Every structure is written in structure tokens, then in C-alpha cells.
């Protein structure tokens, strides 16, 4: 391997960050570490929703690919930050990408068929690796806050799939990020399930339970290179709440208050899960002014709203797989991490998203939809049914198994030209059987216990924008004349999408409606 002098680093910092002395001999440059990557390898890389990703070795891999053709299959926890997917895509370094992404450049390559993208439920990836159905992992690249005295890896702001990558990989590269606070140590709960079919039950019965270790235990000899980094996580691009997201939050708070009045929930509700993004973050932030208290959270990503609720005295404990914050909130939280340490835990994503735990704890699950149809089927991933946006992420893990499965979306998009509620979704990620509540700024549709025709009338009456309500009602009533348990007019079911593709709008003229 290429040799390089260790980076200049204060001795006390080095001792605190790499506490197994013999591993300090493996400190090298990003370029030397990247030389371990070979064409055709499967690489497992840390990172979950823009946090805890390796920062400098991936850039060195991209530079290698520019100099000499090199392609890898890249598996992560979820999306990467610091434009890493963009950099690797532009360098031609990606043959296959698993299981989630959110980068525009990579998205374009996926939709052109240049990068093979495998869209997976986030709880399943390492299960497939562990049983040999995918992989094997040739090399793991994991960001760490420290390496312990016995060679265990202390993750940074995410766990994701990092633990299983390090355990399953033949070789491991560790990026020690000195910008990440050492106070992160002790925040993690690393629990790895046994082999099937004689696996013990996952012993987690409360959001605040700690069932594993605080670091990733691997044989130290597997660590072939250590690289020092000081580059921070990419901040979350979260827009502030607007009139529509505030309305969505209001509808949900009213719904939960009604559930409390009827004795189906207590003022502490059930543990909350929320997907990443502006809508989910804004809805959770709305709980700060709600009558609910003693809340808990069992989720994937802990966003700004998590810490807003802590500070408001509404949230008692939060379990996640990563912490992804806006720039301002991140600076504040990580400078005062001790304030939150006894209220937080970060777990592997196969635990944070584990269907058994989701069902056992009875989670209230809030995720976002690109579109939903009149019967409650939800499309989370594909534009016009063909073009991948980001991926299903963990929404399916939660939707199928939660106590309440809620999907939120604004009722219209593209300045009102597109309706988010359509006759038939162009791609199904979550079937009507896994959707309990649909909510837009227009209102909330409680679909529990309803037959398809009842669901359609409830969704149209409560969730659809007024500009599209009559047209959707017209479609449904004419479909009912044809009969069926789930009535459709097959030759028209996707006509709203083809109209939008061809004209840029889902609005139909009166003449078109009359002919139809």
C-alpha cells in the first residue's frame, strides 16, 4: 500500500481518539486509504440521512476513478451528505447503489439507467447481507468519533448500517472525525441480532431501553487504515413551517385530541415516528403548542423538532438511528450535548426500524407521500410511475406495523398544477391496507374500518384541493357505475398523469370532462 506520513495531530487528541496504541501506526492519507478499494468491490459506507458519513475517503475514491476507471457497488444506511453521491457519480465510480439516495445528480444517472439502484426497506439491507443474499462486503468505510482501548469503533452522529458493515466486511477503513464531539461516546446502543432461524427475540420493550454496547466491536486487525478528518456533517435543508404545513399539524393535533377524548390514546399518545423532511419536521414542531406531554419518540432520524420538543418540556426520550439538524440547530445541540445525553439513544437501523419493535411499542407513524389515490394507496418514490425520486426509505417498515400509519402531503404541487390526490397512483409503495390516515392542509381522512368506496368518499371530501375535488368526484361516481369492490375506469385511471406529462397540468377543460 502507498505509504504516507501521519497527519499532524496533537498528542493528547490522538491519545483520546485512538486509544489502542498499535492502531495509530495505521494512520494514513485519504489517498492511501482509497487504494484499498478495487474495481468491482462491494463497499459498505457509514452515513444515514446526511449524518455520520465518511467525508474524505469517498472523495479520494472518486479521484482514483477519474484517473483510472473504477466502479463499485455502494451500500450505505441511507442518503449521504457533503455531495458524496454527486462526486462519486460524476467520477463514474458507481455501478450500483443501495438502499436510498437523495442526490439530484445520482438520481439523474439512476433514471438514465447508468447506475443500478436497488430501493429497499431500510430494515432489510443488512439482513440480506448477513444471510448471503447480497454481498459479500469487501470493504467497510466508517466514520468514528474514537476507537476504544480494545479496538471498538465509536460512531458519530449516525449508526445506520455501520455496525453490520464493519462486522461483515473483510477489511475496514476508519475515518476519525475530530470535529465530532467525544461527548457522543455512550450515546449509541449497538445490538446485532443472531442468526435465523433460532434468533432470540429483540429484547426491547421501552423506547428508552439500552440492550447493547456503546461501540462497534470488531477484531482490531481488520482495520487496515485510519484517516483523520475534520469535516462536518451536511446540515439538513429544512424549510420553516408554512401555512400549509401548519394546517396539516393542526388537523393531526385535533385528531389526536379526539382520540384522547374517546380513550383510545392518553395525553402522552404513543411513541412517535416521523420521516425526514419539511412536512414531518413542521408537524412535530406543532406539538410544542399542543396539549400533549410526556411524549416519546422511536424513529430513524432525530431532526430539529426533536430538540425543540425537548426544550419545550414536551418530549421525555428519543430513540433514533441518526441526528440530522439544520446548521444553526446543530451548532447549538452539539455544543450542549450533555443537556440531552440522558434523553437520547442512537441504534442500528435494523433495530430502529425493526417491524417487531414497531408493532410491540405501538408507534404513531408519520411519513410523507408524493401522491395518494382515492382508495388510500400511496406512492412515495416514483414521479409519473417511472422516475425515481429518493427511495422508500424506512416508511414501509413503519407503515405496515405501526399502531397508526399516517401519510401527509400538501394537496397540490407545482403551483397548483398537479394534484397530490389522483384517481390511481402511478406507483404503489404502500397499499391501502397499510394506510390508516391521509392528511393534507385541506383536512384529514380517517380510513380505519372503511371499505374502498367509503375511503374514496372520505378522501375526496377531506383531503383534495377544491380545484380538483369536482373532477375527482366525477371520476369516482362514473367508476362506481361500472361496479366492482374498488371501482376504476381503467382507460382513465392514469389520465391525470399523462395529461400532466403532456401539458404540464392535471387540470382538465370542461369539454374534456364531458367527453370522458
Short mmCIF file of C-alpha atoms in Angstrom, two decimals:
data_model
loop_
_atom_site.label_atom_id
_atom_site.label_comp_id
_atom_site.label_asym_id
_atom_site.label_seq_id
_atom_site.Cartn_x
_atom_site.Cartn_y
_atom_site.Cartn_z
CA UNK A 1 0.00 0.00 0.00
CA UNK A 2 1.16 3.60 -0.57
CA UNK A 3 2.94 4.94 2.47
CA UNK A 4 2.37 8.37 3.94
CA UNK A 5 3.44 10.32 6.97
CA UNK A 6 0.76 10.58 9.68
CA UNK A 7 -1.13 13.87 9.67
CA UNK A 8 0.00 16.41 12.25
CA UNK A 9 -2.18 15.92 15.29
CA UNK A 10 -1.76 16.96 18.90
CA UNK A 11 -0.63 14.02 21.01
CA UNK A 12 -3.42 14.40 23.56
CA UNK A 13 -6.04 14.47 20.79
CA UNK A 14 -4.51 11.38 19.20
CA UNK A 15 -4.49 9.54 22.51
CA UNK A 16 -8.14 10.42 23.17
CA UNK A 17 -9.34 9.48 19.71
CA UNK A 18 -7.32 6.29 19.08
CA UNK A 19 -6.93 4.60 22.42
CA UNK A 20 -5.43 1.34 21.16
CA UNK A 21 -1.81 2.45 20.61
CA UNK A 22 -0.86 -0.08 17.94
CA UNK A 23 -3.62 1.19 15.67
CA UNK A 24 -2.01 4.63 15.47
CA UNK A 25 0.55 3.08 13.11
CA UNK A 26 -2.26 2.71 10.58
CA UNK A 27 -2.97 6.42 10.28
CA UNK A 28 -2.56 7.39 6.65
CA UNK A 29 -3.83 9.77 3.98
CA UNK A 30 -7.21 9.54 2.25
CA UNK A 31 -5.42 8.70 -0.99
CA UNK A 32 -3.53 5.81 0.58
CA UNK A 33 -6.68 4.51 2.22
CA UNK A 34 -8.60 4.74 -1.07
CA UNK A 35 -6.01 2.45 -2.66
CA UNK A 36 -7.60 -0.43 -0.76
CA UNK A 37 -10.67 -0.03 -2.99
CA UNK A 38 -10.56 -2.23 -6.07
CA UNK A 39 -12.70 -2.26 -9.20
CA UNK A 40 -15.81 -4.40 -8.73
CA UNK A 41 -15.78 -4.30 -4.93
CA UNK A 42 -18.87 -4.04 -2.76
CA UNK A 43 -18.27 -1.23 -0.28
CA UNK A 44 -20.33 -0.56 2.83
CA UNK A 45 -20.12 3.07 3.89
CA UNK A 46 -21.41 4.80 7.01
CA UNK A 47 -23.99 7.54 6.73
CA UNK A 48 -27.69 7.90 7.38
CA UNK A 49 -29.62 10.89 6.04
CA UNK A 50 -26.64 13.22 5.63
CA UNK A 51 -25.10 12.44 9.01
CA UNK A 52 -22.23 10.26 10.14
CA UNK A 53 -20.93 9.63 6.64
CA UNK A 54 -17.25 9.19 5.89
CA UNK A 55 -16.12 12.52 4.47
CA UNK A 56 -12.68 12.32 2.84
CA UNK A 57 -12.02 8.74 1.72
CA UNK A 58 -15.03 8.74 -0.68
CA UNK A 59 -13.66 11.88 -2.34
CA UNK A 60 -10.29 10.12 -2.75
CA UNK A 61 -12.08 7.11 -4.28
CA UNK A 62 -13.75 9.43 -6.80
CA UNK A 63 -10.38 10.94 -7.70
CA UNK A 64 -8.97 7.45 -8.26
CA UNK A 65 -11.89 6.66 -10.55
CA UNK A 66 -11.19 9.80 -12.57
CA UNK A 67 -7.58 8.76 -13.05
CA UNK A 68 -8.27 5.10 -13.78
CA UNK A 69 -11.71 3.55 -14.41
CA UNK A 70 -13.10 2.12 -11.19
CA UNK A 71 -16.65 1.08 -10.33
CA UNK A 72 -18.03 -0.14 -7.01
CA UNK A 73 -21.34 -1.30 -5.60
CA UNK A 74 -22.00 1.17 -2.79
CA UNK A 75 -24.24 0.29 0.15
CA UNK A 76 -24.98 2.79 2.92
CA UNK A 77 -27.55 3.28 5.66
CA UNK A 78 -29.49 5.95 3.78
CA UNK A 79 -28.56 9.16 1.93
CA UNK A 80 -25.08 10.69 2.13
CA UNK A 81 -24.15 14.31 2.73
CA UNK A 82 -21.31 16.53 1.52
CA UNK A 83 -22.31 15.88 -2.12
CA UNK A 84 -20.63 12.47 -1.92
CA UNK A 85 -23.16 10.72 -4.17
CA UNK A 86 -22.78 13.56 -6.68
CA UNK A 87 -18.97 13.38 -6.57
CA UNK A 88 -18.89 9.60 -6.95
CA UNK A 89 -21.46 9.67 -9.76
CA UNK A 90 -19.64 12.34 -11.74
CA UNK A 91 -16.43 10.35 -11.39
CA UNK A 92 -18.14 7.27 -12.84
CA UNK A 93 -17.35 5.33 -9.67
CA UNK A 94 -20.83 3.87 -9.01
CA UNK A 95 -22.08 0.71 -10.67
CA UNK A 96 -24.82 0.01 -8.13
CA UNK A 97 -26.31 2.00 -5.24
CA UNK A 98 -28.27 0.56 -2.30
CA UNK A 99 -30.69 1.26 -0.47
CA UNK A 100 -31.56 5.01 -0.55
CA UNK A 101 -30.32 8.28 -2.01
CA UNK A 102 -31.42 11.89 -2.31
CA UNK A 103 -28.89 13.46 -4.68
CA UNK A 104 -30.07 15.09 -7.91
CA UNK A 105 -27.01 14.05 -9.93
CA UNK A 106 -27.21 10.42 -8.83
CA UNK A 107 -30.99 10.49 -9.38
CA UNK A 108 -30.41 11.51 -12.98
CA UNK A 109 -27.91 8.68 -13.52
CA UNK A 110 -30.35 6.19 -11.98
CA UNK A 111 -33.20 7.32 -14.21
CA UNK A 112 -30.96 7.13 -17.29
CA UNK A 113 -30.07 3.56 -16.35
CA UNK A 114 -26.38 4.39 -15.80
CA UNK A 115 -26.37 3.41 -12.12
CA UNK A 116 -28.38 0.40 -10.95
CA UNK A 117 -30.38 1.46 -7.89
CA UNK A 118 -31.87 -1.09 -5.51
CA UNK A 119 -34.63 0.57 -3.49
CA UNK A 120 -35.02 -1.30 -0.20
CA UNK A 121 -36.84 -1.11 3.10
CA UNK A 122 -34.12 0.21 5.38
CA UNK A 123 -34.57 -2.53 7.96
CA UNK A 124 -33.79 -5.25 5.40
CA UNK A 125 -30.41 -4.38 3.86
CA UNK A 126 -28.11 -5.95 6.44
CA UNK A 127 -30.45 -8.92 6.85
CA UNK A 128 -29.82 -9.68 3.18
CA UNK A 129 -26.08 -9.17 3.65
CA UNK A 130 -25.94 -11.30 6.79
CA UNK A 131 -27.58 -14.26 5.06
CA UNK A 132 -25.52 -14.02 1.88
CA UNK A 133 -28.44 -12.94 -0.30
CA UNK A 134 -26.41 -9.83 -1.19
CA UNK A 135 -22.75 -9.05 -0.95
CA UNK A 136 -20.36 -10.03 0.48
CA UNK A 137 -18.99 -6.73 1.80
CA UNK A 138 -15.39 -6.43 0.69
CA UNK A 139 -14.62 -3.19 2.49
CA UNK A 140 -16.33 -1.01 5.09
CA UNK A 141 -15.60 2.70 5.47
CA UNK A 142 -16.90 4.02 8.77
CA UNK A 143 -16.74 7.45 10.37
CA UNK A 144 -15.89 7.36 14.08
CA UNK A 145 -15.52 9.74 16.98
CA UNK A 146 -12.96 7.41 18.55
CA UNK A 147 -11.52 3.90 18.68
CA UNK A 148 -11.59 2.38 22.16
CA UNK A 149 -8.83 0.64 24.10
CA UNK A 150 -9.89 -2.75 22.69
CA UNK A 151 -10.29 -1.52 19.12
CA UNK A 152 -14.07 -0.98 19.06
CA UNK A 153 -15.39 1.80 16.83
CA UNK A 154 -17.38 4.65 18.41
CA UNK A 155 -19.74 6.00 15.71
CA UNK A 156 -20.51 9.69 15.31
CA UNK A 157 -23.95 11.15 14.53
CA UNK A 158 -25.44 8.04 12.96
CA UNK A 159 -25.30 4.29 13.37
CA UNK A 160 -27.33 3.21 10.34
CA UNK A 161 -25.80 0.03 8.93
CA UNK A 162 -22.26 0.89 10.05
CA UNK A 163 -22.05 -1.79 12.73
CA UNK A 164 -23.00 -4.66 10.45
CA UNK A 165 -20.81 -3.31 7.64
CA UNK A 166 -17.79 -3.34 9.97
CA UNK A 167 -18.64 -6.79 11.33
CA UNK A 168 -19.30 -8.38 7.93
CA UNK A 169 -16.55 -6.70 5.89
CA UNK A 170 -13.23 -8.34 5.18
CA UNK A 171 -11.39 -5.04 5.78
CA UNK A 172 -12.33 -1.78 7.49
CA UNK A 173 -11.20 1.81 6.98
CA UNK A 174 -11.96 4.17 9.85
CA UNK A 175 -12.28 7.93 9.45
CA UNK A 176 -11.66 9.57 12.81
CA UNK A 177 -13.55 12.87 12.68
CA UNK A 178 -12.02 15.24 15.22
CA UNK A 179 -14.77 17.81 14.62
CA UNK A 180 -17.32 15.42 16.10
CA UNK A 181 -17.57 15.77 19.91
CA UNK A 182 -16.20 12.99 22.09
CA UNK A 183 -19.36 13.50 24.13
CA UNK A 184 -21.07 11.32 21.50
CA UNK A 185 -19.45 8.30 23.13
CA UNK A 186 -22.01 6.47 25.22
CA UNK A 187 -24.93 7.70 23.14
CA UNK A 188 -25.04 4.62 20.93
CA UNK A 189 -26.68 1.27 21.60
CA UNK A 190 -25.20 -1.36 19.28
CA UNK A 191 -27.24 -4.56 19.25
CA UNK A 192 -26.87 -7.12 16.47
CA UNK A 193 -29.44 -9.93 16.04
CA UNK A 194 -28.39 -13.56 15.96
CA UNK A 195 -28.65 -15.92 13.04
CA UNK A 196 -32.01 -17.23 11.92
CA UNK A 197 -33.96 -19.49 12.43
CA UNK A 198 -33.05 -19.72 16.14
CA UNK A 199 -32.70 -16.00 16.78
CA UNK A 200 -33.68 -14.70 20.22
CA UNK A 201 -36.42 -12.05 20.38
CA UNK A 202 -35.18 -8.48 20.23
CA UNK A 203 -35.23 -7.56 23.95
CA UNK A 204 -36.54 -4.01 23.67
CA UNK A 205 -39.83 -3.21 25.40
CA UNK A 206 -39.46 0.52 26.04
CA UNK A 207 -38.24 3.43 23.93
CA UNK A 208 -35.51 4.18 26.50
CA UNK A 209 -34.19 0.60 26.85
CA UNK A 210 -30.48 0.05 26.22
CA UNK A 211 -29.82 -3.50 25.12
CA UNK A 212 -26.36 -3.46 23.50
CA UNK A 213 -22.90 -1.92 23.69
CA UNK A 214 -21.77 1.66 23.16
CA UNK A 215 -19.29 0.85 20.37
CA UNK A 216 -18.91 -1.49 17.39
CA UNK A 217 -16.76 -4.44 18.46
CA UNK A 218 -14.58 -5.91 15.70
CA UNK A 219 -11.14 -7.57 15.65
CA UNK A 220 -8.66 -4.64 15.52
CA UNK A 221 -6.62 -6.39 12.84
CA UNK A 222 -9.49 -5.83 10.38
CA UNK A 223 -8.78 -2.09 10.49
CA UNK A 224 -6.35 -1.60 7.61
CA UNK A 225 -6.27 2.20 7.53
CA UNK A 226 -7.21 5.16 9.72
CA UNK A 227 -7.75 8.59 8.22
CA UNK A 228 -8.13 11.81 10.19
CA UNK A 229 -10.94 14.16 9.15
CA UNK A 230 -12.34 17.41 10.49
CA UNK A 231 -15.17 17.95 8.02
CA UNK A 232 -18.67 18.34 9.48
CA UNK A 233 -21.95 16.75 8.53
CA UNK A 234 -24.06 18.43 5.89
CA UNK A 235 -26.83 20.42 7.55
CA UNK A 236 -30.43 19.46 6.93
CA UNK A 237 -32.22 21.51 4.31
CA UNK A 238 -35.41 22.02 6.30
CA UNK A 239 -37.74 24.86 5.39
CA UNK A 240 -39.59 26.62 8.19
CA UNK A 241 -43.27 25.75 8.71
CA UNK A 242 -45.63 27.49 6.29
CA UNK A 243 -49.39 27.95 6.22
CA UNK A 244 -49.99 24.52 4.68
CA UNK A 245 -47.71 22.54 7.00
CA UNK A 246 -49.16 24.40 9.98
CA UNK A 247 -52.64 23.38 8.82
CA UNK A 248 -51.55 19.74 8.49
CA UNK A 249 -50.16 19.87 12.04
CA UNK A 250 -53.41 21.41 13.26
CA UNK A 251 -55.54 18.67 11.69
CA UNK A 252 -53.38 15.98 13.29
CA UNK A 253 -53.42 17.61 16.72
CA UNK A 254 -57.21 17.85 16.56
CA UNK A 255 -57.36 14.19 15.54
CA UNK A 256 -55.13 13.09 18.43
CA UNK A 257 -57.14 15.21 20.89
CA UNK A 258 -60.27 13.42 19.72
CA UNK A 259 -58.57 10.03 20.19
CA UNK A 260 -57.71 11.06 23.76
CA UNK A 261 -61.32 12.13 24.41
CA UNK A 262 -62.51 8.71 23.25
CA UNK A 263 -59.99 6.88 25.42
CA UNK A 264 -58.01 5.39 22.56
CA UNK A 265 -54.92 7.42 23.47
CA UNK A 266 -53.59 9.16 26.58
CA UNK A 267 -52.17 12.70 26.65
CA UNK A 268 -48.74 11.06 26.18
CA UNK A 269 -50.04 9.43 22.97
CA UNK A 270 -47.90 6.51 21.74
CA UNK A 271 -44.21 6.69 20.75
CA UNK A 272 -43.83 8.89 17.67
CA UNK A 273 -42.03 8.15 14.42
CA UNK A 274 -41.60 10.76 11.71
CA UNK A 275 -39.95 10.62 8.33
CA UNK A 276 -37.33 13.12 7.24
CA UNK A 277 -38.27 16.40 5.61
CA UNK A 278 -40.01 19.72 5.97
CA UNK A 279 -43.57 18.43 6.38
CA UNK A 280 -42.80 15.85 9.07
CA UNK A 281 -40.48 18.24 10.92
CA UNK A 282 -43.10 21.01 10.85
CA UNK A 283 -45.85 18.68 12.06
CA UNK A 284 -43.74 17.50 15.00
CA UNK A 285 -42.78 21.10 15.81
CA UNK A 286 -46.51 21.81 16.09
CA UNK A 287 -46.68 19.53 19.13
CA UNK A 288 -44.80 22.19 21.14
CA UNK A 289 -48.04 24.17 21.46
CA UNK A 290 -50.31 21.14 21.82
CA UNK A 291 -52.00 19.77 24.95
CA UNK A 292 -49.87 16.61 24.80
CA UNK A 293 -46.96 15.96 27.18
CA UNK A 294 -44.68 13.17 28.33
CA UNK A 295 -44.08 12.27 24.70
CA UNK A 296 -41.55 9.74 23.49
CA UNK A 297 -40.06 9.14 20.04
CA UNK A 298 -38.89 5.92 18.39
CA UNK A 299 -37.78 6.94 14.92
CA UNK A 300 -34.99 6.85 12.34
CA UNK A 301 -33.87 10.46 12.11
CA UNK A 302 -33.92 12.91 15.01
CA UNK A 303 -34.50 16.35 13.45
CA UNK A 304 -34.71 19.92 14.72
CA UNK A 305 -38.22 19.28 16.00
CA UNK A 306 -36.95 16.57 18.35
CA UNK A 307 -34.81 19.07 20.21
CA UNK A 308 -37.48 21.76 20.01
CA UNK A 309 -39.80 19.38 21.85
CA UNK A 310 -37.11 18.57 24.42
CA UNK A 311 -36.62 22.27 25.07
CA UNK A 312 -40.37 22.83 25.32
CA UNK A 313 -40.61 20.16 28.01
CA UNK A 314 -42.92 18.04 25.84
CA UNK A 315 -40.59 15.17 24.93
CA UNK A 316 -39.10 12.82 27.55
CA UNK A 317 -36.96 10.49 25.41
CA UNK A 318 -35.99 9.96 21.78
CA UNK A 319 -34.52 6.89 20.10
CA UNK A 320 -33.22 7.10 16.54
CA UNK A 321 -30.54 5.94 14.14
CA UNK A 322 -29.14 9.38 13.29
CA UNK A 323 -29.21 13.03 14.28
CA UNK A 324 -29.69 15.33 11.28
CA UNK A 325 -30.06 19.01 12.09
CA UNK A 326 -30.08 22.39 10.42
CA UNK A 327 -26.84 24.35 10.65
CA UNK A 328 -27.97 26.66 13.46
CA UNK A 329 -29.69 23.94 15.50
CA UNK A 330 -26.77 21.55 15.04
CA UNK A 331 -24.27 24.08 16.35
CA UNK A 332 -26.42 24.66 19.42
CA UNK A 333 -27.20 20.99 20.14
CA UNK A 334 -23.69 19.61 19.76
CA UNK A 335 -22.22 22.43 21.84
CA UNK A 336 -24.62 21.43 24.64
CA UNK A 337 -24.86 17.68 24.10
CA UNK A 338 -24.61 16.91 27.82
CA UNK A 339 -28.00 18.57 28.21
CA UNK A 340 -29.62 15.86 26.09
CA UNK A 341 -27.45 12.79 26.71
CA UNK A 342 -29.76 11.09 29.20
CA UNK A 343 -32.70 11.56 26.81
CA UNK A 344 -31.16 10.13 23.62
CA UNK A 345 -30.02 6.86 22.11
CA UNK A 346 -28.81 6.02 18.58
CA UNK A 347 -29.30 2.46 17.31
CA UNK A 348 -28.54 0.39 14.20
CA UNK A 349 -31.29 0.95 11.64
CA UNK A 350 -32.29 -2.70 11.69
CA UNK A 351 -33.27 -2.03 15.34
CA UNK A 352 -34.73 1.47 14.91
CA UNK A 353 -36.85 0.14 12.02
CA UNK A 354 -37.46 -3.38 13.28
CA UNK A 355 -41.02 -4.48 12.46
CA UNK A 356 -41.31 -6.48 15.70
CA UNK A 357 -40.41 -3.44 17.80
CA UNK A 358 -42.61 -1.09 15.78
CA UNK A 359 -45.58 -3.41 16.40
CA UNK A 360 -44.68 -4.04 20.05
CA UNK A 361 -44.30 -0.38 21.01
CA UNK A 362 -47.39 0.65 19.06
CA UNK A 363 -45.87 3.56 17.19
CA UNK A 364 -47.72 6.50 15.71
CA UNK A 365 -46.01 6.68 12.32
CA UNK A 366 -45.98 9.85 10.23
CA UNK A 367 -44.49 9.74 6.75
CA UNK A 368 -44.87 11.77 3.58
CA UNK A 369 -46.34 10.87 0.22
CA UNK A 370 -45.60 12.07 -3.29
CA UNK A 371 -49.19 11.19 -4.15
CA UNK A 372 -52.11 9.11 -2.90
CA UNK A 373 -55.16 7.84 -4.68
CA UNK A 374 -58.84 7.83 -3.80
CA UNK A 375 -58.59 4.41 -2.13
CA UNK A 376 -55.58 5.25 0.05
CA UNK A 377 -52.72 3.71 -1.91
CA UNK A 378 -49.55 5.79 -1.52
CA UNK A 379 -46.68 6.48 -3.90
CA UNK A 380 -43.57 7.64 -2.03
CA UNK A 381 -40.91 7.17 -4.68
CA UNK A 382 -41.73 7.49 -8.38
CA UNK A 383 -42.67 10.56 -10.42
CA UNK A 384 -45.16 9.59 -13.14
CA UNK A 385 -44.63 5.99 -12.07
CA UNK A 386 -41.24 5.71 -13.76
CA UNK A 387 -38.68 8.19 -12.45
CA UNK A 388 -37.15 7.52 -9.05
CA UNK A 389 -37.10 10.42 -6.62
CA UNK A 390 -35.27 9.23 -3.48
CA UNK A 391 -36.49 5.81 -2.40
CA UNK A 392 -38.90 4.17 0.01
CA UNK A 393 -36.55 4.59 2.96
CA UNK A 394 -37.98 3.32 6.22
CA UNK A 395 -41.59 4.33 5.64
CA UNK A 396 -42.64 0.79 4.74
CA UNK A 397 -41.05 -0.64 7.89
CA UNK A 398 -43.25 1.63 9.97
CA UNK A 399 -46.43 1.84 7.89
CA UNK A 400 -47.09 -1.91 7.83
CA UNK A 401 -46.52 -2.35 11.57
CA UNK A 402 -47.46 0.85 13.40
CA UNK A 403 -50.39 1.47 15.72
CA UNK A 404 -51.38 4.34 13.44
CA UNK A 405 -49.99 4.76 9.93
CA UNK A 406 -50.32 8.38 8.78
CA UNK A 407 -49.29 9.82 5.43
CA UNK A 408 -49.14 13.57 4.93
CA UNK A 409 -48.79 15.66 1.79
CA UNK A 410 -49.77 19.06 0.51
CA UNK A 411 -52.86 18.67 -1.66
CA UNK A 412 -51.28 20.28 -4.73
CA UNK A 413 -47.82 20.73 -6.22
CA UNK A 414 -46.17 22.80 -8.97
CA UNK A 415 -48.06 25.98 -8.10
CA UNK A 416 -51.38 24.20 -8.11
CA UNK A 417 -50.99 22.49 -11.49
CA UNK A 418 -50.68 18.97 -10.04
CA UNK A 419 -53.00 17.28 -7.58
CA UNK A 420 -51.36 15.05 -4.97
CA UNK A 421 -54.64 13.09 -4.79
CA UNK A 422 -55.33 11.21 -8.01
CA UNK A 423 -57.66 8.50 -9.34
CA UNK A 424 -54.92 5.86 -9.22
CA UNK A 425 -51.32 6.28 -8.07
CA UNK A 426 -48.76 5.75 -10.80
CA UNK A 427 -46.63 3.56 -8.49
CA UNK A 428 -47.60 1.83 -5.24
CA UNK A 429 -45.22 1.76 -2.28
CA UNK A 430 -47.82 1.48 0.49
CA UNK A 431 -51.06 -0.27 -0.27
CA UNK A 432 -54.39 0.89 1.10
CA UNK A 433 -54.11 -1.89 3.70
CA UNK A 434 -51.18 -0.08 5.38
CA UNK A 435 -52.62 3.44 5.42
CA UNK A 436 -54.84 4.50 8.32
CA UNK A 437 -54.84 8.28 7.95
CA UNK A 438 -54.34 10.64 4.99
CA UNK A 439 -53.90 14.32 5.80
CA UNK A 440 -53.35 17.44 3.72
CA UNK A 441 -53.75 21.11 4.54
CA UNK A 442 -57.38 20.69 3.41
CA UNK A 443 -58.23 18.18 6.10
CA UNK A 444 -57.83 14.67 7.47
CA UNK A 445 -59.34 11.39 6.25
CA UNK A 446 -59.65 8.67 8.88
CA UNK A 447 -59.70 5.48 6.81
CA UNK A 448 -59.82 2.95 9.64
CA UNK A 449 -62.51 0.35 9.19
CA UNK A 450 -63.74 1.74 5.87
CA UNK A 451 -64.43 -0.20 2.68
CA UNK A 452 -62.92 1.10 -0.58
CA UNK A 453 -65.96 3.12 -1.67
CA UNK A 454 -66.18 4.68 1.79
CA UNK A 455 -62.48 5.52 1.74
CA UNK A 456 -62.83 7.23 -1.63
CA UNK A 457 -65.67 9.47 -0.49
CA UNK A 458 -63.82 10.33 2.74
CA UNK A 459 -60.56 11.20 0.96
CA UNK A 460 -62.27 13.30 -1.72
CA UNK A 461 -64.34 15.20 0.84
CA UNK A 462 -61.50 15.90 3.27
CA UNK A 463 -58.11 15.90 1.53
CA UNK A 464 -58.50 17.03 -2.08
CA UNK A 465 -57.90 20.63 -3.11
CA UNK A 466 -61.14 22.39 -4.18
CA UNK A 467 -59.72 22.95 -7.67
CA UNK A 468 -59.63 19.17 -8.23
CA UNK A 469 -62.46 17.95 -6.00
CA UNK A 470 -65.23 18.02 -8.59
CA UNK A 471 -63.13 16.25 -11.22
CA UNK A 472 -62.13 13.51 -8.77
CA UNK A 473 -65.73 13.09 -7.60
CA UNK A 474 -66.82 12.85 -11.24
CA UNK A 475 -64.26 10.12 -11.91
CA UNK A 476 -65.30 8.14 -8.83
CA UNK A 477 -69.04 8.33 -9.47
CA UNK A 478 -68.64 7.22 -13.07
CA UNK A 479 -66.32 4.41 -11.93
CA UNK A 480 -69.00 3.23 -9.48
CA UNK A 481 -71.41 2.82 -12.41
CA UNK A 482 -69.07 0.15 -13.77
CA UNK A 483 -69.17 -1.71 -10.47
CA UNK A 484 -66.51 -3.53 -8.57
CA UNK A 485 -65.26 -3.64 -4.99
CA UNK A 486 -62.66 -1.00 -5.90
CA UNK A 487 -64.24 0.83 -8.86
CA UNK A 488 -61.99 2.20 -11.61
CA UNK A 489 -62.23 3.31 -15.21
CA UNK A 490 -59.07 1.60 -16.43
CA UNK A 491 -58.69 3.66 -19.59
CA UNK A 492 -58.81 6.86 -17.50
CA UNK A 493 -57.12 5.77 -14.26
CA UNK A 494 -53.76 7.31 -15.18
CA UNK A 495 -55.10 10.03 -17.46
CA UNK A 496 -54.29 12.74 -14.95
CA UNK A 497 -50.63 11.73 -15.12
CA UNK A 498 -50.50 11.59 -18.91
CA UNK A 499 -52.20 14.99 -19.09
CA UNK A 500 -49.62 16.44 -16.72
CA UNK A 501 -46.79 14.85 -18.69
CA UNK A 502 -48.07 16.23 -21.97
CA UNK A 503 -49.35 19.64 -20.88
CA UNK A 504 -47.76 20.40 -17.51
CA UNK A 505 -51.07 20.38 -15.64
CA UNK A 506 -53.62 17.92 -14.29
CA UNK A 507 -56.43 20.42 -14.80
CA UNK A 508 -58.95 19.31 -17.40
CA UNK A 509 -61.21 21.53 -19.51
CA UNK A 510 -64.95 21.19 -19.15
CA UNK A 511 -65.05 19.71 -22.66
CA UNK A 512 -62.57 17.00 -21.66
CA UNK A 513 -64.65 16.11 -18.60
CA UNK A 514 -67.84 15.97 -20.70
CA UNK A 515 -66.30 13.68 -23.30
CA UNK A 516 -64.87 11.46 -20.57
#
